[in-house]
Short mmCIF file of C-alpha atoms and ligand atoms in Angstrom, two decimals:
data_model
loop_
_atom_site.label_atom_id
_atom_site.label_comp_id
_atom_site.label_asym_id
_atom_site.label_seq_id
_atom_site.Cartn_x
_atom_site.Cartn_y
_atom_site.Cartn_z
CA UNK B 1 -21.87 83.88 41.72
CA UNK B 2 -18.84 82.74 43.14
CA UNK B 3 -16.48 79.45 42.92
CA UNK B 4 -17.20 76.55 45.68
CA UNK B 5 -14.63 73.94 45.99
CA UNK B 6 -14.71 70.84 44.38
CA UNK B 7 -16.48 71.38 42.00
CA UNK B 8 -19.21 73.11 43.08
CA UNK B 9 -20.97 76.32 43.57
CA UNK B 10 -22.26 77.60 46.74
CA UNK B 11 -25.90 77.67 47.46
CA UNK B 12 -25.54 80.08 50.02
CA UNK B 13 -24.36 82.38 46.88
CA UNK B 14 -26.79 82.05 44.77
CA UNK B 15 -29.29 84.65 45.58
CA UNK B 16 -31.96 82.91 42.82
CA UNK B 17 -34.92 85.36 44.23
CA UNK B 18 -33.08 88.78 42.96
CA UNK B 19 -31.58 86.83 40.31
CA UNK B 20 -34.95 85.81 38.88
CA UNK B 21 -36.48 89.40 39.26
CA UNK B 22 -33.61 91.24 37.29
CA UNK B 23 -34.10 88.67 34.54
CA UNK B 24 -37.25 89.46 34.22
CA UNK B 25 -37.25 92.58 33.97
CA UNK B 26 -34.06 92.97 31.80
CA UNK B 27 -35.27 90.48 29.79
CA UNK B 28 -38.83 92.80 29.03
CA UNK B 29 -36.65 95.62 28.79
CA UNK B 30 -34.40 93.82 26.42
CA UNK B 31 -37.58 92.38 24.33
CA UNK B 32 -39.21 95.37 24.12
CA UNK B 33 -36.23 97.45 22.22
CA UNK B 34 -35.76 94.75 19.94
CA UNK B 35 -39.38 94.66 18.82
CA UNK B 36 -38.83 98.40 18.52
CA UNK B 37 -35.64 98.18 16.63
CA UNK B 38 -37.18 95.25 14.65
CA UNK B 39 -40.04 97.82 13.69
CA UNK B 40 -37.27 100.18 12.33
CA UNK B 41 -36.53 97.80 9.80
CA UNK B 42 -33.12 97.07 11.50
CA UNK B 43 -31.92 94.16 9.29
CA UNK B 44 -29.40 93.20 11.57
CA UNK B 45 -31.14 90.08 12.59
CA UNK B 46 -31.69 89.04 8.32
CA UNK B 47 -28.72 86.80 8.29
CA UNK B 48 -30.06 84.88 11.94
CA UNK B 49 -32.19 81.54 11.71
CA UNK B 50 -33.51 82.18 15.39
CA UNK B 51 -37.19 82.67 15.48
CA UNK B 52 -37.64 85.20 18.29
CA UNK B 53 -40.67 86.33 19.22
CA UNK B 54 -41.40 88.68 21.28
CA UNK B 55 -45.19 87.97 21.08
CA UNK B 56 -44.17 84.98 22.78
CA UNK B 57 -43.89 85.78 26.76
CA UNK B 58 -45.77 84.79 29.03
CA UNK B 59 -45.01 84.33 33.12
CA UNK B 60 -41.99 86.05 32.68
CA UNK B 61 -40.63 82.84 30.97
CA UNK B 62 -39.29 83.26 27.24
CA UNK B 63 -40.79 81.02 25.36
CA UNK B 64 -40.58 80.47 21.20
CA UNK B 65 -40.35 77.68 18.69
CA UNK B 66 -38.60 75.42 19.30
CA UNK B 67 -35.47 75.19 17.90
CA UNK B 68 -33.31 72.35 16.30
CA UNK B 69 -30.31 73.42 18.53
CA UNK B 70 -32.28 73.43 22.16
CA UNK B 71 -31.29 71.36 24.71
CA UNK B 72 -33.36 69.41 27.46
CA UNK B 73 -32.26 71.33 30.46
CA UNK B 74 -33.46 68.20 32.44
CA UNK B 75 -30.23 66.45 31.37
CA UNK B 76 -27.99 69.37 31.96
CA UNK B 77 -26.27 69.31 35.49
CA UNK B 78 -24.52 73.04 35.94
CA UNK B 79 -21.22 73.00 37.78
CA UNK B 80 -18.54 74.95 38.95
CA UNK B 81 -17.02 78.31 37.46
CA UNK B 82 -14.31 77.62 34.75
CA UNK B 83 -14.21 81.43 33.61
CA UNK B 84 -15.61 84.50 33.32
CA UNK B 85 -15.88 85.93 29.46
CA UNK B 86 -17.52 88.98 28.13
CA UNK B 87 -21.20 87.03 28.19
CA UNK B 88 -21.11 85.80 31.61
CA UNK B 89 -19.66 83.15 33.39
CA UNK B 90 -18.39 80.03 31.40
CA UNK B 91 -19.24 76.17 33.65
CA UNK B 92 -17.95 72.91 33.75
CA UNK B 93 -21.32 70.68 33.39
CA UNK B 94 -22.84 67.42 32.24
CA UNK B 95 -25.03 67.26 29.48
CA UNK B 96 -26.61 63.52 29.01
CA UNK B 97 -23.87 62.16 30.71
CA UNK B 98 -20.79 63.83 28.51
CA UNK B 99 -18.73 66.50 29.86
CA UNK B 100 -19.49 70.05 28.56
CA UNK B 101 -18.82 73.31 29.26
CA UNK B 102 -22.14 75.47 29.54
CA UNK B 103 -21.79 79.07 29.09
CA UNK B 104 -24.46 81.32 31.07
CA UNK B 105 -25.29 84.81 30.13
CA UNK B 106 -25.17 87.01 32.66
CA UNK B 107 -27.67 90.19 32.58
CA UNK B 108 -25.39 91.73 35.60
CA UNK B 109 -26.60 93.54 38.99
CA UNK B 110 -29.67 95.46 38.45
CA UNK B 111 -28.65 99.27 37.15
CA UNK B 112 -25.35 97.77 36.28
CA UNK B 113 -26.00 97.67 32.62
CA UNK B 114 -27.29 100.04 30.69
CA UNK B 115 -30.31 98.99 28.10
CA UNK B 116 -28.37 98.58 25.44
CA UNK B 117 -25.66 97.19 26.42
CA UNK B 118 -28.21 94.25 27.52
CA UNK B 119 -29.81 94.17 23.84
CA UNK B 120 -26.33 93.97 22.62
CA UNK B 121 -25.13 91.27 25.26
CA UNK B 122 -28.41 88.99 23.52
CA UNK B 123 -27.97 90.03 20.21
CA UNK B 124 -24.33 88.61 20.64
CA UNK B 125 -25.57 85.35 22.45
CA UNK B 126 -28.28 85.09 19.93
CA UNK B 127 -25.64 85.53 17.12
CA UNK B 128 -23.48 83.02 18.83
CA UNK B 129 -25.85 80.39 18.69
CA UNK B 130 -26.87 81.17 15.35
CA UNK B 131 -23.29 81.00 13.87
CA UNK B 132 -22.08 77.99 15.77
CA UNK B 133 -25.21 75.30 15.73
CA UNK B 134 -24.37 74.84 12.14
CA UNK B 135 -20.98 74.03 12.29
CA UNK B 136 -19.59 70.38 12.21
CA UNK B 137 -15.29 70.16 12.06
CA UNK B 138 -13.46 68.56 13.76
CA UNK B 139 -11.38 71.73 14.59
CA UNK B 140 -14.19 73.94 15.60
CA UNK B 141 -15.67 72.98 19.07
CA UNK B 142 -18.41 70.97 19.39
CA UNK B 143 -21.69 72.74 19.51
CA UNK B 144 -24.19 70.22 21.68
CA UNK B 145 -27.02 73.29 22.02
CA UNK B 146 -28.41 76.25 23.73
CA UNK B 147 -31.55 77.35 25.97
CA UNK B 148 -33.29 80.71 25.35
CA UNK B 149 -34.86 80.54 28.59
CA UNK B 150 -35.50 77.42 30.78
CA UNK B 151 -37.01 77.00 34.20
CA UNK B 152 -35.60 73.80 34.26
CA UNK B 153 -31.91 73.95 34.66
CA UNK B 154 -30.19 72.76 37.76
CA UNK B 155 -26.79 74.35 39.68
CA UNK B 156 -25.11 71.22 41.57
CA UNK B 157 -23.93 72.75 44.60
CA UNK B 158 -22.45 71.74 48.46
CA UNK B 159 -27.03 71.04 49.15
CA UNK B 160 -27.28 69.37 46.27
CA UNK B 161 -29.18 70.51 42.57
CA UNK B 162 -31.05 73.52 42.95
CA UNK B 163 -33.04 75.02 40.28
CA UNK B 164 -31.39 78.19 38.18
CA UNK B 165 -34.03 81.32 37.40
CA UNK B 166 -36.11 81.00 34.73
CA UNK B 167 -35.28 82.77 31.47
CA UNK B 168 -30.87 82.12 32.32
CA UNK B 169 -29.70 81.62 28.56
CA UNK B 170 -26.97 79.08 27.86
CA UNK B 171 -24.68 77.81 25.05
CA UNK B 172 -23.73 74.22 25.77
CA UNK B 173 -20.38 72.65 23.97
CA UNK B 174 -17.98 70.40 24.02
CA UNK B 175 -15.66 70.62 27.59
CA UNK B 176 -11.94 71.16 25.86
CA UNK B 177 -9.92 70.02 29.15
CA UNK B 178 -6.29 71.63 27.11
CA UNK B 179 -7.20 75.12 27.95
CA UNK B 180 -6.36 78.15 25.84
CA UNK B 181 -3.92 77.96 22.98
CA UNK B 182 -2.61 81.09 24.68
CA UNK B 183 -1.54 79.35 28.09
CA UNK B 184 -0.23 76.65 25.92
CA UNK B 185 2.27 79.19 23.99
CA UNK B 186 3.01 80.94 27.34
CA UNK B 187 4.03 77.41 28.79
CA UNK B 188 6.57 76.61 26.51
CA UNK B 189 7.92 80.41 25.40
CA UNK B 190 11.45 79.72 27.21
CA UNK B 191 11.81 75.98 25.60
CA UNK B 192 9.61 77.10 22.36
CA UNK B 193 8.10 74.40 20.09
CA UNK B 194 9.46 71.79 18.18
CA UNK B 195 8.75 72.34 14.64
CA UNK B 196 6.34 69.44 14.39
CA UNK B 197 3.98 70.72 17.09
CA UNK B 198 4.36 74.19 15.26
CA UNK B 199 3.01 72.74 12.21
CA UNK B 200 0.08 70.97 13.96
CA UNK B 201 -1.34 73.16 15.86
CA UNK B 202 -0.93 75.75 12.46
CA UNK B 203 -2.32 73.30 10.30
CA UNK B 204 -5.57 72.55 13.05
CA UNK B 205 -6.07 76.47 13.22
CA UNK B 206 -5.76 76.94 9.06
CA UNK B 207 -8.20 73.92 8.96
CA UNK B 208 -10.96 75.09 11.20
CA UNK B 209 -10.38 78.30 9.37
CA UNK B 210 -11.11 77.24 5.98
CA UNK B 211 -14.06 75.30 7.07
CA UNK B 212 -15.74 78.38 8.38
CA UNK B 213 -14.67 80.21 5.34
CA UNK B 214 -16.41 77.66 3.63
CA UNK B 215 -19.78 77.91 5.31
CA UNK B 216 -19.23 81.93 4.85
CA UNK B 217 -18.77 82.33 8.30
CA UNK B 218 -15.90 85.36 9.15
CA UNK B 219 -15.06 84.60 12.81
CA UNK B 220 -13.55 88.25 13.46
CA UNK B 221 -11.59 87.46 16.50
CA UNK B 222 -8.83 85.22 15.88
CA UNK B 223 -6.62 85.22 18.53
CA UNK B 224 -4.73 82.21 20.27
CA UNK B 225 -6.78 83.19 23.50
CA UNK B 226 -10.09 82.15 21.65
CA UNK B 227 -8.55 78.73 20.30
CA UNK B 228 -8.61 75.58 22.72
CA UNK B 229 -7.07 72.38 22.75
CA UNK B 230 -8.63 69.06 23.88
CA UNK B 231 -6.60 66.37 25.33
CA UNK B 232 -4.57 65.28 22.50
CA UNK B 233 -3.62 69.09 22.08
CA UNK B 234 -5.74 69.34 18.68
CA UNK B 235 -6.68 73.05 17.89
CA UNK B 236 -10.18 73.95 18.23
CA UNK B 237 -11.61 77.40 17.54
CA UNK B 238 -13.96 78.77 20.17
CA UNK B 239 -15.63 81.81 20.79
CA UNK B 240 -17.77 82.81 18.34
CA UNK B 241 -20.13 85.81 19.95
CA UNK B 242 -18.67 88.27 17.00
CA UNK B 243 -18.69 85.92 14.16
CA UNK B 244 -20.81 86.74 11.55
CA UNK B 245 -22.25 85.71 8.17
CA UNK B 246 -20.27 86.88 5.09
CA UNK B 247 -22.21 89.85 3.91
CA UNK B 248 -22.31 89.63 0.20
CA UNK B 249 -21.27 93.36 -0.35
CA UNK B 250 -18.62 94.17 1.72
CA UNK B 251 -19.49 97.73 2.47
CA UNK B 252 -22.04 95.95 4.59
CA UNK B 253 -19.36 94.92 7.10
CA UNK B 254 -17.69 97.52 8.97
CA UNK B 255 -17.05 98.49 12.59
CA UNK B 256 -13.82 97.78 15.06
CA UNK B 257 -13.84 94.28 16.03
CA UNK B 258 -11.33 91.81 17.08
CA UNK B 259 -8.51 92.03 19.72
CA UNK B 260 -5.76 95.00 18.52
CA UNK B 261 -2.64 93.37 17.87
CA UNK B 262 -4.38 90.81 15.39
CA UNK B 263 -6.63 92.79 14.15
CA UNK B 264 -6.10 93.44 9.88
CA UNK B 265 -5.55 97.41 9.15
CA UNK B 266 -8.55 97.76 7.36
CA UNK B 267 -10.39 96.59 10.73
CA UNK B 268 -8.59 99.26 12.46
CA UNK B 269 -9.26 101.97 10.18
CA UNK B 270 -12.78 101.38 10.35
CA UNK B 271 -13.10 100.05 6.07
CA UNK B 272 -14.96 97.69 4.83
CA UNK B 273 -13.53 94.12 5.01
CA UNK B 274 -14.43 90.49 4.42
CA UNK B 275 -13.24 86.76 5.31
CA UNK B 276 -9.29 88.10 4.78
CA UNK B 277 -9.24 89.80 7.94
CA UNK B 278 -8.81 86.14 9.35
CA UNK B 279 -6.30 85.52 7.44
CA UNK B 280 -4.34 88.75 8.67
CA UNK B 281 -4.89 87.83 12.12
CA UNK B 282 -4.38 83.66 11.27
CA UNK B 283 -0.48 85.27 10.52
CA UNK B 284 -0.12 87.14 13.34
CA UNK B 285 -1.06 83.35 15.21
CA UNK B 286 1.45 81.56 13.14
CA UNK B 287 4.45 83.83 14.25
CA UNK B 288 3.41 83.30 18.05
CA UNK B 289 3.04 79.58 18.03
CA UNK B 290 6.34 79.57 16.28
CA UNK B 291 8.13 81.80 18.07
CA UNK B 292 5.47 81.27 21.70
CA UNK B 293 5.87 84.33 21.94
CA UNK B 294 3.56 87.85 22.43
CA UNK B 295 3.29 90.28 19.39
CA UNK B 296 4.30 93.56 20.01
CA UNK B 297 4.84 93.60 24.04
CA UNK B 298 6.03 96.83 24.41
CA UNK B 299 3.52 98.98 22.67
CA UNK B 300 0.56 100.73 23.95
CA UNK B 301 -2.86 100.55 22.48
CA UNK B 302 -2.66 103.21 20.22
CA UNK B 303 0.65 102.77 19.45
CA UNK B 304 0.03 99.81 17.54
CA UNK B 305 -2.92 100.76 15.81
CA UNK B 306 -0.98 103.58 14.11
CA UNK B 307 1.89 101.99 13.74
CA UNK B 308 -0.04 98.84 11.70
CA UNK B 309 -1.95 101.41 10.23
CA UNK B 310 0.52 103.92 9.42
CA UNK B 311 4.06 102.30 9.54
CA UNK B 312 3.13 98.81 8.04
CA UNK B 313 4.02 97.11 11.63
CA UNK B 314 4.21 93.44 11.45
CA UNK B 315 5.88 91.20 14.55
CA UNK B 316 9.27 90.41 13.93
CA UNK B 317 10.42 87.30 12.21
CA UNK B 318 12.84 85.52 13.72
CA UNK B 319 16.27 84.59 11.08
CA UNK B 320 15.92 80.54 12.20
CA UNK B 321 12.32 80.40 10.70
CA UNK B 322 12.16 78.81 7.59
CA UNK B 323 11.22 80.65 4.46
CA UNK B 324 8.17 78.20 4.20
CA UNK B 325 6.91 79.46 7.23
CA UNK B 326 7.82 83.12 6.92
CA UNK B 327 6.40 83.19 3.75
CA UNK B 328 3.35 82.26 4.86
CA UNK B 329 2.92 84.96 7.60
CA UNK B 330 3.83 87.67 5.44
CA UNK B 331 1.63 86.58 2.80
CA UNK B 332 -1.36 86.46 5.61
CA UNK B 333 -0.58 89.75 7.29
CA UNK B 334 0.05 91.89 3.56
CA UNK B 335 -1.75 95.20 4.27
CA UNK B 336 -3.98 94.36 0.75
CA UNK B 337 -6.47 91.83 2.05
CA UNK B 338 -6.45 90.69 -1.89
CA UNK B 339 -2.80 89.84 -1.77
CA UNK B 340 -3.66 87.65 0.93
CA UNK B 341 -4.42 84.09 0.81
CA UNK B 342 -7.67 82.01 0.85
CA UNK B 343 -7.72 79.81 4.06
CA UNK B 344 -7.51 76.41 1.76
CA UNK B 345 -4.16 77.88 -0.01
CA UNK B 346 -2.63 78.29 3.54
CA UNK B 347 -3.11 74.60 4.56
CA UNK B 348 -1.67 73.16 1.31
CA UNK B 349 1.42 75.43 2.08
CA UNK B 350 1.28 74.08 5.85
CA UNK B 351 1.04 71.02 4.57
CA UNK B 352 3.80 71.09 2.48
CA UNK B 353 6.66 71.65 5.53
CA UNK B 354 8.74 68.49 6.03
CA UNK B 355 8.61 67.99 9.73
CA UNK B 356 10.49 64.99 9.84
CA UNK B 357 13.88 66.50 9.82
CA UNK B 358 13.22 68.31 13.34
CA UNK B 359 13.52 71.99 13.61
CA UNK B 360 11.80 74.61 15.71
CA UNK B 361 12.83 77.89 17.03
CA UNK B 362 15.97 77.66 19.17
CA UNK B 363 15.63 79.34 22.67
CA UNK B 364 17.08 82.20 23.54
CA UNK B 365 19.11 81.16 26.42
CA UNK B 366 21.08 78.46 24.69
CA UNK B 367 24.73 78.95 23.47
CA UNK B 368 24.34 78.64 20.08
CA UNK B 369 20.80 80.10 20.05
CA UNK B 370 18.75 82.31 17.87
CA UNK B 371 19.85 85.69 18.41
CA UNK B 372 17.12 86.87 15.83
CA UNK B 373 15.30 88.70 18.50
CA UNK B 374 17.60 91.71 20.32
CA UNK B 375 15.97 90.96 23.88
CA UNK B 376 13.67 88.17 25.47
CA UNK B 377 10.00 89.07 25.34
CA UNK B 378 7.90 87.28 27.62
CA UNK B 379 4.09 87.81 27.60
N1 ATP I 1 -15.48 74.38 25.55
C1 ATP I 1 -14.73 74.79 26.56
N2 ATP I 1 -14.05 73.91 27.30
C2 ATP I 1 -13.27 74.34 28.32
N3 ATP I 1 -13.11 75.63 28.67
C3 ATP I 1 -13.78 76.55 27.97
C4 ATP I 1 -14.64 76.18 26.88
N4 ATP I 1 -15.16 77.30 26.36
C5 ATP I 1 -14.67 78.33 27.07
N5 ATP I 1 -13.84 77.88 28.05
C6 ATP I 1 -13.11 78.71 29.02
O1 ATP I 1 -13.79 79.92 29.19
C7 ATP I 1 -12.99 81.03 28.75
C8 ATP I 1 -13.88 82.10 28.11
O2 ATP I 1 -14.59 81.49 27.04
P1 ATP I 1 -15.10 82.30 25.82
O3 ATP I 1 -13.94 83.10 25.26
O4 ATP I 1 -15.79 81.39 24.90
O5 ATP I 1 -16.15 83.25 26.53
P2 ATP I 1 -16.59 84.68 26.15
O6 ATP I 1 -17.66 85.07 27.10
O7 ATP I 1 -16.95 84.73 24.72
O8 ATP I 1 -15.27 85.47 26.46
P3 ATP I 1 -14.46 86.56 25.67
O9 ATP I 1 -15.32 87.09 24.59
O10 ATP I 1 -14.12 87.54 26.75
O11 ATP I 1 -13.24 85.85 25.13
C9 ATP I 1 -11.97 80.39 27.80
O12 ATP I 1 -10.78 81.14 27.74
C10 ATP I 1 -11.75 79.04 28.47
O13 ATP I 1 -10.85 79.16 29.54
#
């Protein structure tokens, strides 16, 4: 599917026929290895709400219980292409008249994906809806609700609404017009942030983390690329296809997730770990939006993991940063996820920085700048 103008998508683009028949038959493919791997006693689906039921198909079409979180896909009107993520392609849309942004999955070309890489693909959009419908903050975005499977939803396009493929799944939320807390840093890494904004957008980040701390919920891939901002620039944290449940025992949660450079070392040696590996990577966040800057630019892939691992790595804090602030990213990224603080702890200590004096990091390129850093590091 590619981008129209304005807004829209292209009809002409849509082939819905061979769209419709690879559904299908992924989705039977997909249904039927689940039921198997359900009938292995795979508990991975214990800690998910979602009734799925594979006895339930009929026509092709998905159908189940339904749920608390579905939405009437009469109201929703799909629009253009915002993005394309690891599920799919991510839409501008309308959902009963508010502005969202509807996120499809996308099964891919026909042969394209391999089995289970399409069970995993739904397990993770199942997971994501099961993780996020809960959640009310006001610095976690907006859940509004999700399809399974619909015949009914529409594509506005240059001919008007035409009808998507039965069985498309989508996750409907809140439209964040800021964009990416990433693109926000990037913006502003030659005239950096005053210290105000710093604190803010830190504080809106800590915030949203606690909540989901709170609710048991470790998010697992906190990175400023996953956070948005709405249009008064508050923080809100996205993404949440590899957020998961607290297990109770945390041998029970293992396995290399996240994005590298924020990822905790006991992520990246493959140990168990719990909530704290948000914290770790909520530290390596606080030293970009201070300093808008990239961690580690000039290492390779591996290079960082055994130099985190191995070495102790950690981004380099800049002298002008205030203790209060350093503090509070080395506290976050200490290699003992004990050492490290609860979510809660790190807003009171946010919230304890007088802003009202000014501050921020100095840029580079000004005479009596910070010379903390030896060269400038753009992302
Ligand atoms: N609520 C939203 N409002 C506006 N834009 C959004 C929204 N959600 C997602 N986007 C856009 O879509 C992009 C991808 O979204 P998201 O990260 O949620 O998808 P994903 O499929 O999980 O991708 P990935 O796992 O690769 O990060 C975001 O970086 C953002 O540009």
């Amino acid at each position: 599917m590619k981008e129209g103008g304005e807004g829209f998508v292209r009809a002409d683009q849509i082939d819905l026929k061979s769209i419709d028949e690879q559904l299908e038959r992924h989705m039977n493919k997909a249904l039927t290895m689940e039921r198997n791997k359900r009938k292995e006693g795979d508990d991975d689906f214990a800690t998910i709400d979602i009734a799925v039921s594979p006895r339930a198909i009929k026509n092709t079409t998905f159908r189940k219980q339904k749920q608390d979180w579905e939405i009437d896909p009469s109201k929703l009107i799909i629009k253009s292409v915002i993005a394309r993520g690891t599920f799919g392609t991510v839409h501008r849309g309308v959902y009963d008249g508010q502005d969202v942004a509807v996120k499809l999955l996308d099964w891919g070309e026909e042969g394209q994906r391999t089995e289970a890489e399409i069970s995993s693909l739904r397990t993770a959009f199942i997971q994501e809806v099961a993780v996020w419908h809960k959640l009310d903050h006001p610095n976690v975005t907006k859940f509004i609700g999700a399809t399974m499977g619909s015949s009914e939803l529409q594509v506005q396009t240059e001919n008007g609404l035409i009808s998507m493929p039965s069985n498309i799944c989508c996750v409907v939320v809140e439209y964040l017009p800021g964009g990416a807390l990433k693109s926000y840093l990037i913006k502003n890494r030659r005239r950096k942030l005053a210290f105000k904004v710093v604190i803010q957008l830190a504080l809106d980040l800590a915030r949203g983390l606690s909540y989901l701390h709170s609710q048991k919920i470790v998010h697992r891939d906190v990175k400023t690329e996953n956070m948005l901002l709405d249009k008064s620039r508050t923080v809100k944290i996205a993404d949440f296809g590899v957020a998961r449940v607290e297990a109770s025992n945390p041998n029970d949660m293992t396995g290399e997730t996240g994005t590298l450079g924020y990822m905790a070392p006991e992520v990246l040696n493959g140990k168990p770990y719990n909530r704290k590996c948000d914290v770790y990577s909520f530290g390596i966040c606080l030293w970009e939006i201070y300093c808008c800057d990239m961690p580690y630019p000039d290492l390779s892939f591996s290079e960082v993991t055994t130099a985190v691992v191995r070495q102790n790595l950690r981004p380099e804090i800049p002298r002008c940063c205030p203790s209060s602030l350093a503090n509070v990213m080395k506290r976050c990224w200490d290699v003992n996820p004990e050492k490290r603080p609860e979510m809660d702890e790190v807003v009171s200590l946010l919230e304890a920085n007088d802003t009202s004096k000014g501050g921020g990091m100095i840029p580079l390129d000004q005479q009596q700048g910070c010379f903390c850093f030896r060269k400038f590091k753009g992302p």
